[in-house]
Coordinates of C-alpha atoms in Angstrom, one line a residue:
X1 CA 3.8 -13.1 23.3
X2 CA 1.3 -15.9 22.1
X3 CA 1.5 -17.7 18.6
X4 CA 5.6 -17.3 19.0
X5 CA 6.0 -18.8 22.4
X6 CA 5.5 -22.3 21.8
X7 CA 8.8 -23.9 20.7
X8 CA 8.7 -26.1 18.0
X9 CA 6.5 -23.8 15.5
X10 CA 7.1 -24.0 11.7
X11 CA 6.1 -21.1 9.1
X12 CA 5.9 -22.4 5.2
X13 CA 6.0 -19.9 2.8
X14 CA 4.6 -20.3 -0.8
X15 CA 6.1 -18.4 -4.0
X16 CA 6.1 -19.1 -7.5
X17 CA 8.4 -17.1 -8.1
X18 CA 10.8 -16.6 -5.3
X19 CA 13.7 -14.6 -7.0
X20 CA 16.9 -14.2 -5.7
X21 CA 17.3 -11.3 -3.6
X22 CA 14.4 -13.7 -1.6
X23 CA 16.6 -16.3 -1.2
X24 CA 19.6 -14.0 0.0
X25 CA 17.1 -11.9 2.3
X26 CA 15.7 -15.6 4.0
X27 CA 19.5 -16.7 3.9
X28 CA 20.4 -13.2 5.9
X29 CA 17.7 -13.5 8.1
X30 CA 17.6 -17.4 9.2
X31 CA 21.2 -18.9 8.2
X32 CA 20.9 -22.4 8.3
X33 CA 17.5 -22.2 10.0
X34 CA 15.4 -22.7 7.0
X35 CA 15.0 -24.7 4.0
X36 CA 14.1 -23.9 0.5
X37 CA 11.8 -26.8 -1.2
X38 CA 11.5 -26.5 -4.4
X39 CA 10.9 -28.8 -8.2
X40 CA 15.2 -29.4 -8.2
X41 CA 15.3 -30.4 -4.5
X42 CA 12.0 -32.3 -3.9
X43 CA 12.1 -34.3 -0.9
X44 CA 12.0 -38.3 -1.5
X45 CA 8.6 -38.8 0.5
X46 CA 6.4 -36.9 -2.2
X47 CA 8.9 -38.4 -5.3
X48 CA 5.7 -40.7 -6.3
X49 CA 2.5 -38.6 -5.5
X50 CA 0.7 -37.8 -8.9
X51 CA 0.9 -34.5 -10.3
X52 CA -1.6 -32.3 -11.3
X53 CA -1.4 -30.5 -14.4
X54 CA -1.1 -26.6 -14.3
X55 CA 0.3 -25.4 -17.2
X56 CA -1.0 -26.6 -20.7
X57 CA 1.5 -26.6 -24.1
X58 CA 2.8 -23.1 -24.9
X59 CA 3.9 -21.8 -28.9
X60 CA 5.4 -19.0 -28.8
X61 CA 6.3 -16.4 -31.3
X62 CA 8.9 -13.8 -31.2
X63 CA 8.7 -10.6 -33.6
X64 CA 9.9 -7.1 -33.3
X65 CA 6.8 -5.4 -34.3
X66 CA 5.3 -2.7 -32.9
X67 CA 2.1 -3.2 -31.4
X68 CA 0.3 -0.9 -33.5
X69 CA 1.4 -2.2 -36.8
X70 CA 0.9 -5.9 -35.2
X71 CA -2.8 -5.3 -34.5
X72 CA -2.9 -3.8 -38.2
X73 CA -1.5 -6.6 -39.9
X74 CA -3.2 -9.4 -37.0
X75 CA -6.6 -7.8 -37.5
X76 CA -8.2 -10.8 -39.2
X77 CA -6.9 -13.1 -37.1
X78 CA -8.0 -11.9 -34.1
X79 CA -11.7 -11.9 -35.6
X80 CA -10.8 -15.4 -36.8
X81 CA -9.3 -16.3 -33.0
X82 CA -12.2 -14.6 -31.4
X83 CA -14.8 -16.5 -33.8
X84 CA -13.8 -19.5 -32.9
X85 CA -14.6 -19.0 -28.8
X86 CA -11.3 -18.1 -28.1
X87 CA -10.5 -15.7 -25.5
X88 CA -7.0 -13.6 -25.5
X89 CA -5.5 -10.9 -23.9
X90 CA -3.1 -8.0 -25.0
X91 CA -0.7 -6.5 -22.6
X92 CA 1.2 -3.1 -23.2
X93 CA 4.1 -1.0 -21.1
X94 CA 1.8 2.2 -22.3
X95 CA -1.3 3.2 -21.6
X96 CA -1.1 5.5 -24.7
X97 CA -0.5 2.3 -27.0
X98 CA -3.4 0.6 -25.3
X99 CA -5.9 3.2 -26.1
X100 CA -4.4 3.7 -29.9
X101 CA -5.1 -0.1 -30.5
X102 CA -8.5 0.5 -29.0
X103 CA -9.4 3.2 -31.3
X104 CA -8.1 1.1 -34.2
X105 CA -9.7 -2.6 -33.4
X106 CA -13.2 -1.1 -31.7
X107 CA -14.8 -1.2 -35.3
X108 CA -13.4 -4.3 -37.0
X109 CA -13.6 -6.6 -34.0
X110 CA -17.0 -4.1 -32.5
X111 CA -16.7 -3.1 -29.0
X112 CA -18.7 -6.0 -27.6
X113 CA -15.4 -8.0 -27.8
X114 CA -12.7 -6.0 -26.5
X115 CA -12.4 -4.6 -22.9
X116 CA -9.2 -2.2 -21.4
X117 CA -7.9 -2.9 -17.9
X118 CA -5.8 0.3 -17.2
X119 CA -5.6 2.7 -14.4
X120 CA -8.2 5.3 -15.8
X121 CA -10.7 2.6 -15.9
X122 CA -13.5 2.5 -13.2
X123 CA -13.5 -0.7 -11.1
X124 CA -17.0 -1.4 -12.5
X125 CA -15.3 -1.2 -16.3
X126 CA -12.5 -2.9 -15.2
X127 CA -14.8 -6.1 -14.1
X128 CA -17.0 -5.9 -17.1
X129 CA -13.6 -6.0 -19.1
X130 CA -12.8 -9.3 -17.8
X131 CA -15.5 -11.2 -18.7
X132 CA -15.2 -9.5 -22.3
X133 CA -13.6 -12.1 -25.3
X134 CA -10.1 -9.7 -26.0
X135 CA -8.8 -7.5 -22.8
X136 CA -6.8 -4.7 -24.0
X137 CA -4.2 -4.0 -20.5
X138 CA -1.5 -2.2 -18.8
X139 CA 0.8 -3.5 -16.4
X140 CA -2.2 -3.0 -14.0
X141 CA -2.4 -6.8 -14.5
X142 CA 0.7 -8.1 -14.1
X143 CA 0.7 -8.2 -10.6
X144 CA -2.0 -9.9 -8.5
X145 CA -4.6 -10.2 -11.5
X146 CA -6.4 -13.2 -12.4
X147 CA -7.9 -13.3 -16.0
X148 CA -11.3 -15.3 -14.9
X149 CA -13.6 -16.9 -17.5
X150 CA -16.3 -18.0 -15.7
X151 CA -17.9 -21.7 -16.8
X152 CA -14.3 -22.4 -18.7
X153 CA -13.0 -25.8 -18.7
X154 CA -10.0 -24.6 -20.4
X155 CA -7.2 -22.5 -20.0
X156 CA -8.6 -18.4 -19.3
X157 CA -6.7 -17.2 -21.6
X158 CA -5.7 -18.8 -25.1
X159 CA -3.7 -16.5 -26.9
X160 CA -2.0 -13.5 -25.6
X161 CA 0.4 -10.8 -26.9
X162 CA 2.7 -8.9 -24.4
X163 CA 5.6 -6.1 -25.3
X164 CA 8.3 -6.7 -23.0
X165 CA 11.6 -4.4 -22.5
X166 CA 12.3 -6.4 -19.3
X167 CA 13.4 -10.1 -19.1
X168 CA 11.4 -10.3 -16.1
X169 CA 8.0 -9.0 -17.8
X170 CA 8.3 -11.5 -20.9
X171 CA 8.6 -14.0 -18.4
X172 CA 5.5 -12.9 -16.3
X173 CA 3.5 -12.1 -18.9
X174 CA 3.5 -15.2 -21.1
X175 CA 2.9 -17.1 -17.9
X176 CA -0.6 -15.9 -18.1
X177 CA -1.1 -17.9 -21.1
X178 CA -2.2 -21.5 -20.2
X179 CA -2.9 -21.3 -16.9
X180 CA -5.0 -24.9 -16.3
X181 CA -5.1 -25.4 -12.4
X182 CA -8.3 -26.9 -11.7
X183 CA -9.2 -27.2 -15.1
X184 CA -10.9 -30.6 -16.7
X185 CA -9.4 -29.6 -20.2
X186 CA -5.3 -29.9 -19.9
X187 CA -3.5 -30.3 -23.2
X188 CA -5.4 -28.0 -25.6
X189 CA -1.9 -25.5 -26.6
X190 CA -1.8 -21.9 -25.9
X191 CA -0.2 -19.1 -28.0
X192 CA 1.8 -16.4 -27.3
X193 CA 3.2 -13.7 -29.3
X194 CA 6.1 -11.5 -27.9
X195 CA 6.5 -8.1 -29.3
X196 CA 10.8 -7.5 -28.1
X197 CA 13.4 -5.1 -29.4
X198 CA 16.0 -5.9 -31.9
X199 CA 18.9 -6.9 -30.1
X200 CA 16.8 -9.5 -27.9
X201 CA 15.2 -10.6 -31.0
X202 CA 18.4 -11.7 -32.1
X203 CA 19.8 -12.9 -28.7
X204 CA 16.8 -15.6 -29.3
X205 CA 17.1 -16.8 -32.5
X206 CA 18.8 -19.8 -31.9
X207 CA 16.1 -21.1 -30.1
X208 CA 13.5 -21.0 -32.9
X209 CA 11.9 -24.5 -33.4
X210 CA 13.1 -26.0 -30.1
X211 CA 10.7 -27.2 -27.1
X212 CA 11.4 -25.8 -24.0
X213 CA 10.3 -26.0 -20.3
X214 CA 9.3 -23.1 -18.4
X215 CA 12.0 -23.4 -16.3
X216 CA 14.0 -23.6 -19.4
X217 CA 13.1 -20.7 -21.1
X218 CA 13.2 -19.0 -17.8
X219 CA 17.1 -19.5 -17.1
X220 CA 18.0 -18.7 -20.9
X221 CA 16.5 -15.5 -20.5
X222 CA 18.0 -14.6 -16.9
X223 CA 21.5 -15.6 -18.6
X224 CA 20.1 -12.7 -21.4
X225 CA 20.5 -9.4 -19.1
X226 CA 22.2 -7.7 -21.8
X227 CA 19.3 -7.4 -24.3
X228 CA 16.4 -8.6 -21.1
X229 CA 17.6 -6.9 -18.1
X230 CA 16.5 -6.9 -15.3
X231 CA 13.3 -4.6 -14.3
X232 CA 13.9 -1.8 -11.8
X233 CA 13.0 -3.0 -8.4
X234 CA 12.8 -1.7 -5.2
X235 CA 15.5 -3.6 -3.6
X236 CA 17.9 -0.4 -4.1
X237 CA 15.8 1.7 -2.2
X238 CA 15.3 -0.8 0.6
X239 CA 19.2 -1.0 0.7
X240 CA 19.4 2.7 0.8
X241 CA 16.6 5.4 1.5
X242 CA 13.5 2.9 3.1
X243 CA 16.0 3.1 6.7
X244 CA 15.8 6.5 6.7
X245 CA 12.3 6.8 6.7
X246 CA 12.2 4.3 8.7
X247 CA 14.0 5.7 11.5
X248 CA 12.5 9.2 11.2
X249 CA 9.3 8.1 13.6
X250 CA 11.8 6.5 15.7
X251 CA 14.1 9.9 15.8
X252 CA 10.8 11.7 16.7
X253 CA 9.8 9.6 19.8
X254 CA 13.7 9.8 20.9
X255 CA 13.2 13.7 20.8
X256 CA 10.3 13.3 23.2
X257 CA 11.5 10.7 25.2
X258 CA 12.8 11.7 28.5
X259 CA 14.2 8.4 30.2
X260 CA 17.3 7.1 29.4
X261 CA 16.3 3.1 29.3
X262 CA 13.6 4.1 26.4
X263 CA 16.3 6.0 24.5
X264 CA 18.6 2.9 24.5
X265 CA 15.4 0.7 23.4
X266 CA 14.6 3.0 20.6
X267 CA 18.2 2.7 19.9
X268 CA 18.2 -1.2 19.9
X269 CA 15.2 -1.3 18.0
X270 CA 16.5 0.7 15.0
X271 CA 19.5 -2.1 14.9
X272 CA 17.1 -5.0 14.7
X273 CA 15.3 -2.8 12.1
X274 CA 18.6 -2.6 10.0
X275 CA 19.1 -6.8 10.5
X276 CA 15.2 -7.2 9.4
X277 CA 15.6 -5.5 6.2
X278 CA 18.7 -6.7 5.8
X279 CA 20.7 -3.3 5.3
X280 CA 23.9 -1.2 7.2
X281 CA 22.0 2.0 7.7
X282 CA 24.0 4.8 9.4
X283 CA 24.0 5.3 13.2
X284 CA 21.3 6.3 15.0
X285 CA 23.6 9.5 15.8
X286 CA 24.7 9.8 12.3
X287 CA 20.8 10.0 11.1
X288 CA 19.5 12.0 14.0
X289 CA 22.3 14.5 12.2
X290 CA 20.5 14.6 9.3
X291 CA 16.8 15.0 10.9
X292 CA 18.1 18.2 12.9
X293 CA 19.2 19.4 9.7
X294 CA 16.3 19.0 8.0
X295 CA 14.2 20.9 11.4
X296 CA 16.5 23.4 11.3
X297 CA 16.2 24.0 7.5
X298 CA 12.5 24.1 7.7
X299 CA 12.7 26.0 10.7
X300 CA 15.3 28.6 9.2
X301 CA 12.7 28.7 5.6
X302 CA 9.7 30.2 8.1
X303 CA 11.9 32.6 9.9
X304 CA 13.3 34.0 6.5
X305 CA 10.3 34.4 4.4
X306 CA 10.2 38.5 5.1
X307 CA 13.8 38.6 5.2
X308 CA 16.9 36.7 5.6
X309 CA 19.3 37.2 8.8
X310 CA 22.7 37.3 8.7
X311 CA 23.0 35.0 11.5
X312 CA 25.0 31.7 12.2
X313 CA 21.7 29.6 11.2
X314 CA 22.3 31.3 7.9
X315 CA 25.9 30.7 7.5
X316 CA 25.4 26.9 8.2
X317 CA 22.9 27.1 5.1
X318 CA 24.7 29.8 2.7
X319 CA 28.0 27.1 3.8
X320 CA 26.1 23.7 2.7
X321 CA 25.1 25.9 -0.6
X322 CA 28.6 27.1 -1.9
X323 CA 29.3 22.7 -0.9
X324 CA 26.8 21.4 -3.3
X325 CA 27.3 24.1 -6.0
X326 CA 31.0 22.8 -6.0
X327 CA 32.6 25.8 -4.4
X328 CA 35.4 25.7 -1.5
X329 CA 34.1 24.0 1.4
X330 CA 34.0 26.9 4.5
X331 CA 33.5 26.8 8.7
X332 CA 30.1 28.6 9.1
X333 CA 31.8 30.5 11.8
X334 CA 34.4 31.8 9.2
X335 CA 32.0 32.4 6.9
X336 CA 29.4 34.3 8.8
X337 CA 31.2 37.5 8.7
X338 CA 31.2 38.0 5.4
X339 CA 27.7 37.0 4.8
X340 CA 27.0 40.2 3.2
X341 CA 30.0 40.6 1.0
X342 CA 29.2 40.5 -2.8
X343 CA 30.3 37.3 -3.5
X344 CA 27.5 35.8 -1.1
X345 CA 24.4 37.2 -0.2
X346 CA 24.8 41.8 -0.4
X347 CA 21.8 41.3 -3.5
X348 CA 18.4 40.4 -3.3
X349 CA 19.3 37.7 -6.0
X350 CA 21.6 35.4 -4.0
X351 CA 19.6 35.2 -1.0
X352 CA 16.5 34.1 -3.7
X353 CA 18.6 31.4 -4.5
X354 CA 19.9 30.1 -1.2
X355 CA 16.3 30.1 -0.6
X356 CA 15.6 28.2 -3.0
X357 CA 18.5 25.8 -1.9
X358 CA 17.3 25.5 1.2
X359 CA 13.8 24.4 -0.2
X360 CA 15.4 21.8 -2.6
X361 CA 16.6 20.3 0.3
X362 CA 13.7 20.3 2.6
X363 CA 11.5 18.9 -0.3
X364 CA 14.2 16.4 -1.0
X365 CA 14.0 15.0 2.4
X366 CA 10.6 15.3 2.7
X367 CA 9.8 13.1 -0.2
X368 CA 10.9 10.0 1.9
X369 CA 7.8 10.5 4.0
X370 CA 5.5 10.1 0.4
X371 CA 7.6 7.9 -1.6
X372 CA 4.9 7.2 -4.4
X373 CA 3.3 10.5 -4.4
X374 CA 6.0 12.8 -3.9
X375 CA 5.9 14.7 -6.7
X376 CA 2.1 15.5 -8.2
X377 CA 2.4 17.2 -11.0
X378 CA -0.7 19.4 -12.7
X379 CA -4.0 17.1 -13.6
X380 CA -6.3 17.5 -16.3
X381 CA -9.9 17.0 -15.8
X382 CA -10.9 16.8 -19.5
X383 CA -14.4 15.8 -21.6
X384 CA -14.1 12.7 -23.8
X385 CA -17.2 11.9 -25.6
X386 CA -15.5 9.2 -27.8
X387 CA -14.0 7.1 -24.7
X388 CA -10.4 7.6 -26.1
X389 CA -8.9 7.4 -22.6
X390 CA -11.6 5.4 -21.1
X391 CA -14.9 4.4 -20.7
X392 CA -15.7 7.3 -18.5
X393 CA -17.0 10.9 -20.8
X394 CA -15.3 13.1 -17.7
X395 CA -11.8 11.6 -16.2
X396 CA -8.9 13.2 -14.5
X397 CA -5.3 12.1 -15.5
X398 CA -1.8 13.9 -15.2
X399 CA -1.4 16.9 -18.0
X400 CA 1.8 15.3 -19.4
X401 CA -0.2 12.4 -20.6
X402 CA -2.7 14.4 -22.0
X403 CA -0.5 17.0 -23.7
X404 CA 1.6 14.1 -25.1
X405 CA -1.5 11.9 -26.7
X406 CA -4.2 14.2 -27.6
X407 CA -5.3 17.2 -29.3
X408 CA -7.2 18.7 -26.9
X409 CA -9.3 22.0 -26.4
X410 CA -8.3 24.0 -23.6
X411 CA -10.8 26.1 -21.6
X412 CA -10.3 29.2 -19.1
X413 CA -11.4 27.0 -16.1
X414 CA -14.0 24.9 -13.7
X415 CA -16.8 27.1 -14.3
X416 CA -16.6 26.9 -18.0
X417 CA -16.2 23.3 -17.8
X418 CA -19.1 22.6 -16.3
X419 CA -21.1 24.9 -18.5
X420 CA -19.8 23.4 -21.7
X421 CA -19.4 19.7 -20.4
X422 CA -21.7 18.9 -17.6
X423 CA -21.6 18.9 -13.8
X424 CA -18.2 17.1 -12.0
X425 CA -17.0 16.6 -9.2
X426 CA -13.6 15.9 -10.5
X427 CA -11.2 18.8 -10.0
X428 CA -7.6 19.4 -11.1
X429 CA -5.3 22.0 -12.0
X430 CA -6.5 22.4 -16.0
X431 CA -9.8 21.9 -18.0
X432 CA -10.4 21.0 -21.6
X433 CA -12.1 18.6 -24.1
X434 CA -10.5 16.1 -26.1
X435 CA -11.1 16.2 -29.6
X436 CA -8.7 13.0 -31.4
X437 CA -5.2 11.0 -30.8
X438 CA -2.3 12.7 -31.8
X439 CA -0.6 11.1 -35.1
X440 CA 2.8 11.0 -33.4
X441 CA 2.9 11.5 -30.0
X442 CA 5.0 15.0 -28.7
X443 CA 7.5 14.6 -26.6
X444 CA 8.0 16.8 -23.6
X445 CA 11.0 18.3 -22.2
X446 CA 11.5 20.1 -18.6
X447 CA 13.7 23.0 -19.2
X448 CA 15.5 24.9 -16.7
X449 CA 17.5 28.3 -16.8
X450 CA 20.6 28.7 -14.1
X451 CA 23.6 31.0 -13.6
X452 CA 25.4 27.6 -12.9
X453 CA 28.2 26.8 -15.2
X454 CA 27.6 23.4 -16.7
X455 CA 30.1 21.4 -15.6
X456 CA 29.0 22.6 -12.4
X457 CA 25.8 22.1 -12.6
X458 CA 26.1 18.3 -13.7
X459 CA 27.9 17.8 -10.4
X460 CA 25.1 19.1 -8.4
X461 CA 22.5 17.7 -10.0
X462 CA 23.4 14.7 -12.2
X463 CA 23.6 11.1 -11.5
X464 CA 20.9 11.3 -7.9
X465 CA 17.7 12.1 -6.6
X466 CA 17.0 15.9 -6.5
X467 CA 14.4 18.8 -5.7
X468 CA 14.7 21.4 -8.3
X469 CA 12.2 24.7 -9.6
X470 CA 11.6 27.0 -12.3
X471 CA 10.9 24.6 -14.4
X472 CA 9.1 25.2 -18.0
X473 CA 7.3 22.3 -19.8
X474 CA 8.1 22.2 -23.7
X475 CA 6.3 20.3 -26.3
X476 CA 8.1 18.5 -29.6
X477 CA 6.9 17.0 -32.8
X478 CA 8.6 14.0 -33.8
X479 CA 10.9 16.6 -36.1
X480 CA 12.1 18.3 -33.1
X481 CA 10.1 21.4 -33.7
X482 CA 8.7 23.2 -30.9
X483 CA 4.9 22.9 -30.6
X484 CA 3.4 26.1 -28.8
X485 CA 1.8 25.2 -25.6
X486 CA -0.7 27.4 -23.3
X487 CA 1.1 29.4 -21.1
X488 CA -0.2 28.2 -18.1
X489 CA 0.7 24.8 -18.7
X490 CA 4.7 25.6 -20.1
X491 CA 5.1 27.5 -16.2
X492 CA 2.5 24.9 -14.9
X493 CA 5.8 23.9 -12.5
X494 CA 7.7 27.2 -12.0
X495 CA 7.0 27.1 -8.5
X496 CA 6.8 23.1 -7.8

């Protein structure tokens, strides 16, 4: 209908950086139908047509520092750098580094300077941090952020300092350094400083002294996966899980769908979704398998909660158990009638775990329907008179963080909160107060007991994406030694 009626429509679509799982997805989609325009193929027509500047001159510097001991040994320069009008930015994989180089450049360069862009910020700090001379950020900005200077007839940002375990971060973030579209000042130079690993440090040496394009730089470090790989992307999920939950609102309407004709459009529409997104998802009967499975499961999980039944429901269960623990595959109807034999469910403690199971597996499928935000763990609401984690004197994070950055004062609960640190309406799972940054961050590990043998147990649970319980939280110093934790946060996830 409308806009796509009229023969003879064209759609253009911009990208700076059109990658190429883009260019396989438009080639899926179109064929020969489309054309890709681009600085290596520009069409003769716009050959003499001036150009306008958008990038001015770039040195950059490569170091394996870490970014705390760069901002020690770099702290007189940036007062220099900032002395002399210049504005720069510092980008950082971790929020936890962010706020340590905070702490440790709020004095010497005074707060007045330096801003943080992160995700505990309040959108009204996060703006006042723009317009501030240094921006201390996460990778909150490297998507769809803009570093505006207002009245700046220069580039935004000067200098800039990015960490970068990714090939594609290196490249995104020293892009933001001597940006000059619609600038009247074009050719004063830019710096940037690169904080990598080792190994890429090395991979680069070669290059030290030479001038490179963009573009240049750009393929050298594409054709560098080994020590710059590749940042996780989504594409794998697309290829995979994103059909499935896809097609669950479409299994739902088939379910309630009573005509014939609408069942076959339903049908037809789930192929065309497979062609949009460019993936061979199972057939619609194959996936409407695995929905009845997953009603039935959550079905069976209600009926069972005073008592399990030795039923055929249960034998399809206790059968899909023994499959993924590794055990001999069985015929629920040979199996159900020795559903109460000691080797399967006669005590109390096998039917807890096929339970549990059962659960796993409901929760697994279940987190298609909440990608992001299927698993919240505990959250903090905490008192931070200093502004270690932010501007704001009460936030809410996850407890991991916390546990992992601060020492911290832990209180019995809202109430006494709220009596020692002011009204909130912020509420989570855990109160306290933090007092300081941790020298050394700990570093937390989920443990989890099992009857399992381990070769077993790797089978089941290695290598994929699973639902599992009884978990307890432990804390480690940078020795390895164990770090006593309240109680209620180490069985904080038992039951999650």
């Amino acid at each position: 209908m409308g806009y796509f009626e009229h023969t003879g429509r064209k759609i253009c679509l911009l990208s700076a950086t059109p990658n190429s799982h883009v260019i396989s997805y438009l080639n899926q989609l179109f064929g020969d139908n489309w054309q890709h325009i681009s600085p290596d193929n520009e069409p003769p027509e716009s050959a003499n047509l001036p150009t306008i500047p958008t990038l001015a001159p770039l040195t950059l510097t490569l170091t394996s520092d870490k970014l705390e001991d760069w901002g020690k040994a770099y702290t007189d320069n940036l007062k220099i750098w900032l002395n002399q009008g210049e504005d720069g930015a510092i980008i950082s994989d971790s929020l936890r580094r962010v706020n340590r180089l905070y702490a440790q450049l709020r004095r010497p360069l005074t707060e007045p300077n330096i801003g943080r862009i992160t995700g505990p910020e309040p959108e009204t700090a996060r703006q006042a941090a723009t317009g501030k001379p240094l921006i201390l950020a996460t990778p909150t900005v490297d998507i769809g952020y803009n570093f505006k200077k207002l009245g700046k007839t220069r580039q935004n940002i000067d200098f800039l300092v990015c960490e970068a375990r990714f090939g594609d971060d290196l490249i995104q973030r020293i892009g933001r350094a001597g940006r000059v579209l619609g600038k009247t000042e074009t050719d004063t130079p830019s710096r940037a400083i690169a904080l990598l690993k080792e190994g890429a440090l090395d991979a680069l040496r070669s290059y030290n002294g030479q001038t490179l394009t963009r573009a240049q730089f750009k393929a050298i470090i594409q054709d560098r996966q080994d020590v710059l790989p590749h940042k996780h992307n989504l594409t794998g999920y697309i290829r995979t899980h994103a059909i499935t939950e896809i097609f669950y609102p479409l299994y739902r309407t088939h379910l309630d769908t009573p005509l014939p004709e609408e069942k076959e459009a339903l049908e037809e529409l789930y192929r065309d979704l497979c062609q949009l997104f460019g993936v061979r998802g199972g057939s619609f009967q194959s996936l409407s398998g695995y929905f009845r499975k997953f009603y039935y499961r959550q079905k069976w999980l209600r009926e069972s909660q005073k008592g399990i039944q030795f039923n055929l429901e249960t034998a399809i269960h206790t059968a899909d158990w023994f499959k993924f623990r590794g055990d001999d595959e069985y015929d629920p109807q040979d199996l159900l009638p020795y559903l109460q034999e000691e080797t399967v469910l006669a005590y109390p403690e096998q039917q807890t775990e096929l339970r549990r199971f059962v659960e796993e597996q409901v929760q697994l499928t279940r987190s298609l329907f909440n990608f992001r935000g299927s698993f919240q763990g505990p959250t903090a609401v905490f008192h931070d008179p200093d502004h270690l984690h932010s501007t704001e004197t009460i936030n809410s994070h996850d407890i991991f963080h916390i546990i992992e950055t601060y020492h911290v004062q832990w209180l019995t609960g809202r109430n006494d909160f709220i009596q020692l640190c002011g009204e909130t309406e912020l509420r989570g799972d855990f109160y306290g107060r933090i007092h300081a940054h941790r020298d050394t961050p700990l570093r937390l590990e989920l443990h989890h007991t099992t009857d399992m043998e381990e070769d077993r147990f790797k089978a089941a649970y290695e290598g994929r994406p699973v639902a599992i319980t009884s978990l307890e939280l432990v804390a480690k110093d940078h020795n390895g030694g164990i770090v006593p934790l309240d109680d209620r946060i180490r069985h904080s996830l038992r039951d999650q």
